Amino acid sequence: TRLIEYHIRRSLFMKCGGHCSFRGCGQSIMQHPVTLRDGYYAESAHIYGFSENGPRAVKDLPTDFIQSEENLMILCYDCH
């Protein structure tokens, strides 16, 4: 399942400091870019792909690593 545990998502959001984690972006994820409404406007993204056949896939990585904090990052909608 792609469901990311609550404590991992919370830690990722705290570490990103309210900004996209993609190198060189840094866009705020705390305000919608069009409506300017406050909130969390971001997505969790896998560094090494979730699907064995998808982009950035690495064969035989354990599921617990794929869904771990070390393999996830918070991205703005544009970067994800």
PDB file of N, CA and C in Angstrom:
ATOM      1  N   THR A   1       0.824  -1.190   0.000  1.00  0.00           N
ATOM      2  CA  THR A   1       0.000   0.000   0.000  1.00  0.00           C
ATOM      3  C   THR A   1       0.866   1.251   0.000  1.00  0.00           C
ATOM      4  N   ARG A   2       0.378   2.280  -0.618  1.00  0.00           N
ATOM      5  CA  ARG A   2       1.121   3.544  -0.669  1.00  0.00           C
ATOM      6  C   ARG A   2       0.879   4.430   0.548  1.00  0.00           C
ATOM      7  N   LEU A   3       0.027   3.978   1.450  1.00  0.00           N
ATOM      8  CA  LEU A   3      -0.279   4.771   2.623  1.00  0.00           C
ATOM      9  C   LEU A   3       0.987   4.983   3.460  1.00  0.00           C
ATOM     10  N   ILE A   4       1.291   6.234   3.716  1.00  0.00           N
ATOM     11  CA  ILE A   4       2.474   6.581   4.513  1.00  0.00           C
ATOM     12  C   ILE A   4       2.010   6.834   5.939  1.00  0.00           C
ATOM     13  N   GLU A   5       2.668   6.191   6.873  1.00  0.00           N
ATOM     14  CA  GLU A   5       2.274   6.299   8.267  1.00  0.00           C
ATOM     15  C   GLU A   5       2.297   7.763   8.733  1.00  0.00           C
ATOM     16  N   TYR A   6       1.350   8.067   9.613  1.00  0.00           N
ATOM     17  CA  TYR A   6       1.167   9.443  10.090  1.00  0.00           C
ATOM     18  C   TYR A   6       2.451  10.028  10.671  1.00  0.00           C
ATOM     19  N   HIS A   7       3.147   9.281  11.525  1.00  0.00           N
ATOM     20  CA  HIS A   7       4.337   9.833  12.180  1.00  0.00           C
ATOM     21  C   HIS A   7       5.450  10.137  11.168  1.00  0.00           C
ATOM     22  N   ILE A   8       5.505   9.385  10.075  1.00  0.00           N
ATOM     23  CA  ILE A   8       6.503   9.652   9.041  1.00  0.00           C
ATOM     24  C   ILE A   8       6.125  10.915   8.266  1.00  0.00           C
ATOM     25  N   ARG A   9       4.852  11.054   7.881  1.00  0.00           N
ATOM     26  CA  ARG A   9       4.413  12.268   7.168  1.00  0.00           C
ATOM     27  C   ARG A   9       4.626  13.503   8.032  1.00  0.00           C
ATOM     28  N   ARG A  10       4.289  13.402   9.312  1.00  0.00           N
ATOM     29  CA  ARG A  10       4.461  14.545  10.219  1.00  0.00           C
ATOM     30  C   ARG A  10       5.930  14.946  10.287  1.00  0.00           C
ATOM     31  N   SER A  11       6.818  13.978  10.421  1.00  0.00           N
ATOM     32  CA  SER A  11       8.248  14.273  10.483  1.00  0.00           C
ATOM     33  C   SER A  11       8.746  14.907   9.186  1.00  0.00           C
ATOM     34  N   LEU A  12       8.292  14.407   8.042  1.00  0.00           N
ATOM     35  CA  LEU A  12       8.690  14.982   6.749  1.00  0.00           C
ATOM     36  C   LEU A  12       8.248  16.437   6.638  1.00  0.00           C
ATOM     37  N   PHE A  13       7.005  16.726   7.043  1.00  0.00           N
ATOM     38  CA  PHE A  13       6.505  18.101   6.973  1.00  0.00           C
ATOM     39  C   PHE A  13       7.283  19.010   7.912  1.00  0.00           C
ATOM     40  N   MET A  14       7.651  18.515   9.082  1.00  0.00           N
ATOM     41  CA  MET A  14       8.428  19.338  10.021  1.00  0.00           C
ATOM     42  C   MET A  14       9.822  19.619   9.467  1.00  0.00           C
ATOM     43  N   LYS A  15      10.451  18.617   8.883  1.00  0.00           N
ATOM     44  CA  LYS A  15      11.807  18.776   8.360  1.00  0.00           C
ATOM     45  C   LYS A  15      11.881  19.697   7.144  1.00  0.00           C
ATOM     46  N   CYS A  16      10.820  19.728   6.339  1.00  0.00           N
ATOM     47  CA  CYS A  16      10.874  20.540   5.113  1.00  0.00           C
ATOM     48  C   CYS A  16      10.711  22.029   5.412  1.00  0.00           C
ATOM     49  N   GLY A  17      10.284  22.367   6.615  1.00  0.00           N
ATOM     50  CA  GLY A  17      10.189  23.777   6.996  1.00  0.00           C
ATOM     51  C   GLY A  17       9.177  24.568   6.194  1.00  0.00           C
ATOM     52  N   GLY A  18       8.160  23.888   5.662  1.00  0.00           N
ATOM     53  CA  GLY A  18       7.115  24.593   4.922  1.00  0.00           C
ATOM     54  C   GLY A  18       7.456  24.892   3.471  1.00  0.00           C
ATOM     55  N   HIS A  19       8.507  24.240   2.971  1.00  0.00           N
ATOM     56  CA  HIS A  19       8.938  24.486   1.588  1.00  0.00           C
ATOM     57  C   HIS A  19       9.173  23.170   0.864  1.00  0.00           C
ATOM     58  N   CYS A  20       9.019  23.208  -0.443  1.00  0.00           N
ATOM     59  CA  CYS A  20       9.287  22.052  -1.292  1.00  0.00           C
ATOM     60  C   CYS A  20      10.725  21.586  -1.084  1.00  0.00           C
ATOM     61  N   SER A  21      10.910  20.274  -0.969  1.00  0.00           N
ATOM     62  CA  SER A  21      12.234  19.705  -0.716  1.00  0.00           C
ATOM     63  C   SER A  21      13.035  19.438  -1.985  1.00  0.00           C
ATOM     64  N   PHE A  22      12.443  19.656  -3.154  1.00  0.00           N
ATOM     65  CA  PHE A  22      13.171  19.399  -4.394  1.00  0.00           C
ATOM     66  C   PHE A  22      14.291  20.425  -4.533  1.00  0.00           C
ATOM     67  N   ARG A  23      15.480  19.923  -4.826  1.00  0.00           N
ATOM     68  CA  ARG A  23      16.656  20.789  -4.925  1.00  0.00           C
ATOM     69  C   ARG A  23      16.423  21.943  -5.904  1.00  0.00           C
ATOM     70  N   GLY A  24      16.609  23.153  -5.419  1.00  0.00           N
ATOM     71  CA  GLY A  24      16.473  24.327  -6.259  1.00  0.00           C
ATOM     72  C   GLY A  24      15.086  24.925  -6.312  1.00  0.00           C
ATOM     73  N   CYS A  25      14.085  24.275  -5.723  1.00  0.00           N
ATOM     74  CA  CYS A  25      12.724  24.813  -5.778  1.00  0.00           C
ATOM     75  C   CYS A  25      12.448  25.702  -4.567  1.00  0.00           C
ATOM     76  N   GLY A  26      12.159  25.086  -3.435  1.00  0.00           N
ATOM     77  CA  GLY A  26      11.916  25.855  -2.219  1.00  0.00           C
ATOM     78  C   GLY A  26      10.597  26.593  -2.162  1.00  0.00           C
ATOM     79  N   GLN A  27       9.676  26.304  -3.075  1.00  0.00           N
ATOM     80  CA  GLN A  27       8.363  26.968  -3.082  1.00  0.00           C
ATOM     81  C   GLN A  27       7.629  26.680  -1.776  1.00  0.00           C
ATOM     82  N   SER A  28       6.912  27.637  -1.271  1.00  0.00           N
ATOM     83  CA  SER A  28       6.116  27.452  -0.060  1.00  0.00           C
ATOM     84  C   SER A  28       5.032  26.411  -0.310  1.00  0.00           C
ATOM     85  N   ILE A  29       4.850  25.521   0.646  1.00  0.00           N
ATOM     86  CA  ILE A  29       3.761  24.548   0.564  1.00  0.00           C
ATOM     87  C   ILE A  29       2.673  24.891   1.572  1.00  0.00           C
ATOM     88  N   MET A  30       2.779  26.047   2.192  1.00  0.00           N
ATOM     89  CA  MET A  30       1.850  26.449   3.233  1.00  0.00           C
ATOM     90  C   MET A  30       0.755  27.376   2.713  1.00  0.00           C
ATOM     91  N   GLN A  31       0.817  27.698   1.437  1.00  0.00           N
ATOM     92  CA  GLN A  31      -0.183  28.577   0.838  1.00  0.00           C
ATOM     93  C   GLN A  31      -0.409  28.140  -0.604  1.00  0.00           C
ATOM     94  N   HIS A  32      -1.676  28.035  -0.993  1.00  0.00           N
ATOM     95  CA  HIS A  32      -1.991  27.619  -2.354  1.00  0.00           C
ATOM     96  C   HIS A  32      -1.443  28.658  -3.333  1.00  0.00           C
ATOM     97  N   PRO A  33      -0.733  28.235  -4.372  1.00  0.00           N
ATOM     98  CA  PRO A  33      -0.088  29.186  -5.273  1.00  0.00           C
ATOM     99  C   PRO A  33      -1.053  30.060  -6.081  1.00  0.00           C
ATOM    100  N   VAL A  34      -2.300  29.628  -6.250  1.00  0.00           N
ATOM    101  CA  VAL A  34      -3.264  30.406  -7.033  1.00  0.00           C
ATOM    102  C   VAL A  34      -4.245  31.150  -6.129  1.00  0.00           C
ATOM    103  N   THR A  35      -4.872  30.427  -5.204  1.00  0.00           N
ATOM    104  CA  THR A  35      -5.901  31.047  -4.365  1.00  0.00           C
ATOM    105  C   THR A  35      -5.331  31.764  -3.153  1.00  0.00           C
ATOM    106  N   LEU A  36      -4.087  31.468  -2.812  1.00  0.00           N
ATOM    107  CA  LEU A  36      -3.394  32.024  -1.648  1.00  0.00           C
ATOM    108  C   LEU A  36      -4.028  31.619  -0.323  1.00  0.00           C
ATOM    109  N   ARG A  37      -4.861  30.579  -0.343  1.00  0.00           N
ATOM    110  CA  ARG A  37      -5.444  30.057   0.899  1.00  0.00           C
ATOM    111  C   ARG A  37      -4.375  29.328   1.696  1.00  0.00           C
ATOM    112  N   ASP A  38      -4.380  29.515   3.021  1.00  0.00           N
ATOM    113  CA  ASP A  38      -3.441  28.829   3.896  1.00  0.00           C
ATOM    114  C   ASP A  38      -3.806  27.355   4.019  1.00  0.00           C
ATOM    115  N   GLY A  39      -2.807  26.516   4.161  1.00  0.00           N
ATOM    116  CA  GLY A  39      -3.012  25.079   4.314  1.00  0.00           C
ATOM    117  C   GLY A  39      -1.739  24.355   3.928  1.00  0.00           C
ATOM    118  N   TYR A  40      -1.815  23.039   3.800  1.00  0.00           N
ATOM    119  CA  TYR A  40      -0.689  22.231   3.349  1.00  0.00           C
ATOM    120  C   TYR A  40      -0.951  21.833   1.907  1.00  0.00           C
ATOM    121  N   TYR A  41      -0.165  22.364   0.997  1.00  0.00           N
ATOM    122  CA  TYR A  41      -0.350  22.106  -0.430  1.00  0.00           C
ATOM    123  C   TYR A  41       0.895  21.412  -0.966  1.00  0.00           C
ATOM    124  N   ALA A  42       0.990  20.129  -0.648  1.00  0.00           N
ATOM    125  CA  ALA A  42       2.163  19.362  -1.044  1.00  0.00           C
ATOM    126  C   ALA A  42       1.804  17.890  -1.116  1.00  0.00           C
ATOM    127  N   GLU A  43       2.743  17.116  -1.632  1.00  0.00           N
ATOM    128  CA  GLU A  43       2.561  15.671  -1.736  1.00  0.00           C
ATOM    129  C   GLU A  43       3.834  14.982  -1.264  1.00  0.00           C
ATOM    130  N   SER A  44       3.660  13.797  -0.719  1.00  0.00           N
ATOM    131  CA  SER A  44       4.810  12.962  -0.372  1.00  0.00           C
ATOM    132  C   SER A  44       5.261  12.248  -1.641  1.00  0.00           C
ATOM    133  N   ALA A  45       6.550  12.189  -1.852  1.00  0.00           N
ATOM    134  CA  ALA A  45       7.080  11.550  -3.057  1.00  0.00           C
ATOM    135  C   ALA A  45       8.177  10.562  -2.687  1.00  0.00           C
ATOM    136  N   HIS A  46       8.197   9.442  -3.391  1.00  0.00           N
ATOM    137  CA  HIS A  46       9.233   8.433  -3.181  1.00  0.00           C
ATOM    138  C   HIS A  46      10.490   8.817  -3.964  1.00  0.00           C
ATOM    139  N   ILE A  47      11.637   8.670  -3.344  1.00  0.00           N
ATOM    140  CA  ILE A  47      12.910   8.902  -4.028  1.00  0.00           C
ATOM    141  C   ILE A  47      13.201   7.702  -4.930  1.00  0.00           C
ATOM    142  N   TYR A  48      13.244   6.514  -4.338  1.00  0.00           N
ATOM    143  CA  TYR A  48      13.276   5.285  -5.124  1.00  0.00           C
ATOM    144  C   TYR A  48      11.834   4.863  -5.319  1.00  0.00           C
ATOM    145  N   GLY A  49      11.448   4.559  -6.534  1.00  0.00           N
ATOM    146  CA  GLY A  49      10.062   4.339  -6.899  1.00  0.00           C
ATOM    147  C   GLY A  49       9.328   3.287  -6.080  1.00  0.00           C
ATOM    148  N   PHE A  50       8.044   3.532  -5.870  1.00  0.00           N
ATOM    149  CA  PHE A  50       7.181   2.607  -5.139  1.00  0.00           C
ATOM    150  C   PHE A  50       6.935   1.341  -5.954  1.00  0.00           C
ATOM    151  N   SER A  51       6.675   1.508  -7.234  1.00  0.00           N
ATOM    152  CA  SER A  51       6.371   0.377  -8.114  1.00  0.00           C
ATOM    153  C   SER A  51       7.655  -0.211  -8.692  1.00  0.00           C
ATOM    154  N   GLU A  52       7.746  -1.527  -8.709  1.00  0.00           N
ATOM    155  CA  GLU A  52       8.930  -2.181  -9.278  1.00  0.00           C
ATOM    156  C   GLU A  52       9.115  -1.865 -10.759  1.00  0.00           C
ATOM    157  N   ASN A  53       8.040  -1.531 -11.451  1.00  0.00           N
ATOM    158  CA  ASN A  53       8.117  -1.239 -12.886  1.00  0.00           C
ATOM    159  C   ASN A  53       8.070   0.247 -13.190  1.00  0.00           C
ATOM    160  N   GLY A  54       7.989   1.071 -12.167  1.00  0.00           N
ATOM    161  CA  GLY A  54       7.838   2.507 -12.373  1.00  0.00           C
ATOM    162  C   GLY A  54       9.162   3.219 -12.522  1.00  0.00           C
ATOM    163  N   PRO A  55       9.081   4.527 -12.740  1.00  0.00           N
ATOM    164  CA  PRO A  55      10.299   5.326 -12.835  1.00  0.00           C
ATOM    165  C   PRO A  55      11.032   5.311 -11.490  1.00  0.00           C
ATOM    166  N   ARG A  56      12.324   5.344 -11.522  1.00  0.00           N
ATOM    167  CA  ARG A  56      13.197   5.346 -10.341  1.00  0.00           C
ATOM    168  C   ARG A  56      13.121   4.045  -9.543  1.00  0.00           C
ATOM    169  N   ALA A  57      12.630   2.984 -10.157  1.00  0.00           N
ATOM    170  CA  ALA A  57      12.504   1.692  -9.470  1.00  0.00           C
ATOM    171  C   ALA A  57      13.873   1.044  -9.289  1.00  0.00           C
ATOM    172  N   VAL A  58      14.024   0.373  -8.167  1.00  0.00           N
ATOM    173  CA  VAL A  58      15.211  -0.426  -7.887  1.00  0.00           C
ATOM    174  C   VAL A  58      14.705  -1.783  -7.423  1.00  0.00           C
ATOM    175  N   LYS A  59      15.098  -2.827  -8.123  1.00  0.00           N
ATOM    176  CA  LYS A  59      14.601  -4.169  -7.797  1.00  0.00           C
ATOM    177  C   LYS A  59      15.019  -4.594  -6.390  1.00  0.00           C
ATOM    178  N   ASP A  60      14.098  -5.291  -5.752  1.00  0.00           N
ATOM    179  CA  ASP A  60      14.347  -5.967  -4.482  1.00  0.00           C
ATOM    180  C   ASP A  60      14.612  -5.049  -3.289  1.00  0.00           C
ATOM    181  N   LEU A  61      14.183  -3.803  -3.353  1.00  0.00           N
ATOM    182  CA  LEU A  61      14.271  -2.966  -2.155  1.00  0.00           C
ATOM    183  C   LEU A  61      13.159  -3.380  -1.204  1.00  0.00           C
ATOM    184  N   PRO A  62      13.454  -3.500   0.084  1.00  0.00           N
ATOM    185  CA  PRO A  62      12.423  -3.900   1.041  1.00  0.00           C
ATOM    186  C   PRO A  62      11.305  -2.858   1.140  1.00  0.00           C
ATOM    187  N   THR A  63      10.080  -3.332   1.307  1.00  0.00           N
ATOM    188  CA  THR A  63       8.924  -2.439   1.410  1.00  0.00           C
ATOM    189  C   THR A  63       9.078  -1.457   2.555  1.00  0.00           C
ATOM    190  N   ASP A  64       9.643  -1.912   3.672  1.00  0.00           N
ATOM    191  CA  ASP A  64       9.785  -0.992   4.802  1.00  0.00           C
ATOM    192  C   ASP A  64      10.741   0.151   4.473  1.00  0.00           C
ATOM    193  N   PHE A  65      11.736  -0.073   3.610  1.00  0.00           N
ATOM    194  CA  PHE A  65      12.597   1.034   3.185  1.00  0.00           C
ATOM    195  C   PHE A  65      11.859   1.943   2.215  1.00  0.00           C
ATOM    196  N   ILE A  66      11.136   1.362   1.261  1.00  0.00           N
ATOM    197  CA  ILE A  66      10.411   2.149   0.266  1.00  0.00           C
ATOM    198  C   ILE A  66       9.473   3.153   0.949  1.00  0.00           C
ATOM    199  N   GLN A  67       8.851   2.745   2.036  1.00  0.00           N
ATOM    200  CA  GLN A  67       7.896   3.592   2.758  1.00  0.00           C
ATOM    201  C   GLN A  67       8.530   4.316   3.938  1.00  0.00           C
ATOM    202  N   SER A  68       9.852   4.339   4.019  1.00  0.00           N
ATOM    203  CA  SER A  68      10.539   4.951   5.159  1.00  0.00           C
ATOM    204  C   SER A  68      10.798   6.437   4.915  1.00  0.00           C
ATOM    205  N   GLU A  69      11.075   7.112   5.997  1.00  0.00           N
ATOM    206  CA  GLU A  69      11.375   8.545   5.934  1.00  0.00           C
ATOM    207  C   GLU A  69      12.606   8.824   5.067  1.00  0.00           C
ATOM    208  N   GLU A  70      13.542   7.894   5.051  1.00  0.00           N
ATOM    209  CA  GLU A  70      14.768   8.058   4.261  1.00  0.00           C
ATOM    210  C   GLU A  70      14.497   8.040   2.757  1.00  0.00           C
ATOM    211  N   ASN A  71      13.371   7.456   2.347  1.00  0.00           N
ATOM    212  CA  ASN A  71      13.060   7.342   0.929  1.00  0.00           C
ATOM    213  C   ASN A  71      11.901   8.234   0.498  1.00  0.00           C
ATOM    214  N   LEU A  72      11.509   9.157   1.335  1.00  0.00           N
ATOM    215  CA  LEU A  72      10.382  10.034   1.013  1.00  0.00           C
ATOM    216  C   LEU A  72      10.785  11.489   1.151  1.00  0.00           C
ATOM    217  N   MET A  73      10.100  12.329   0.417  1.00  0.00           N
ATOM    218  CA  MET A  73      10.310  13.767   0.539  1.00  0.00           C
ATOM    219  C   MET A  73       8.993  14.487   0.272  1.00  0.00           C
ATOM    220  N   ILE A  74       8.912  15.730   0.701  1.00  0.00           N
ATOM    221  CA  ILE A  74       7.721  16.555   0.506  1.00  0.00           C
ATOM    222  C   ILE A  74       7.979  17.467  -0.687  1.00  0.00           C
ATOM    223  N   LEU A  75       7.094  17.417  -1.674  1.00  0.00           N
ATOM    224  CA  LEU A  75       7.239  18.235  -2.872  1.00  0.00           C
ATOM    225  C   LEU A  75       5.990  19.074  -3.102  1.00  0.00           C
ATOM    226  N   CYS A  76       6.197  20.242  -3.705  1.00  0.00           N
ATOM    227  CA  CYS A  76       5.051  21.048  -4.150  1.00  0.00           C
ATOM    228  C   CYS A  76       4.396  20.323  -5.331  1.00  0.00           C
ATOM    229  N   TYR A  77       3.211  20.750  -5.693  1.00  0.00           N
ATOM    230  CA  TYR A  77       2.507  20.090  -6.794  1.00  0.00           C
ATOM    231  C   TYR A  77       3.272  20.198  -8.110  1.00  0.00           C
ATOM    232  N   ASP A  78       3.935  21.321  -8.345  1.00  0.00           N
ATOM    233  CA  ASP A  78       4.682  21.501  -9.595  1.00  0.00           C
ATOM    234  C   ASP A  78       5.830  20.495  -9.726  1.00  0.00           C
ATOM    235  N   CYS A  79       6.526  20.247  -8.638  1.00  0.00           N
ATOM    236  CA  CYS A  79       7.687  19.341  -8.684  1.00  0.00           C
ATOM    237  C   CYS A  79       7.288  17.877  -8.645  1.00  0.00           C
ATOM    238  N   HIS A  80       6.108  17.579  -8.099  1.00  0.00           N
ATOM    239  CA  HIS A  80       5.698  16.191  -8.029  1.00  0.00           C
ATOM    240  C   HIS A  80       4.963  15.795  -9.289  1.00  0.00           C
TER     241      HIS A  80
END
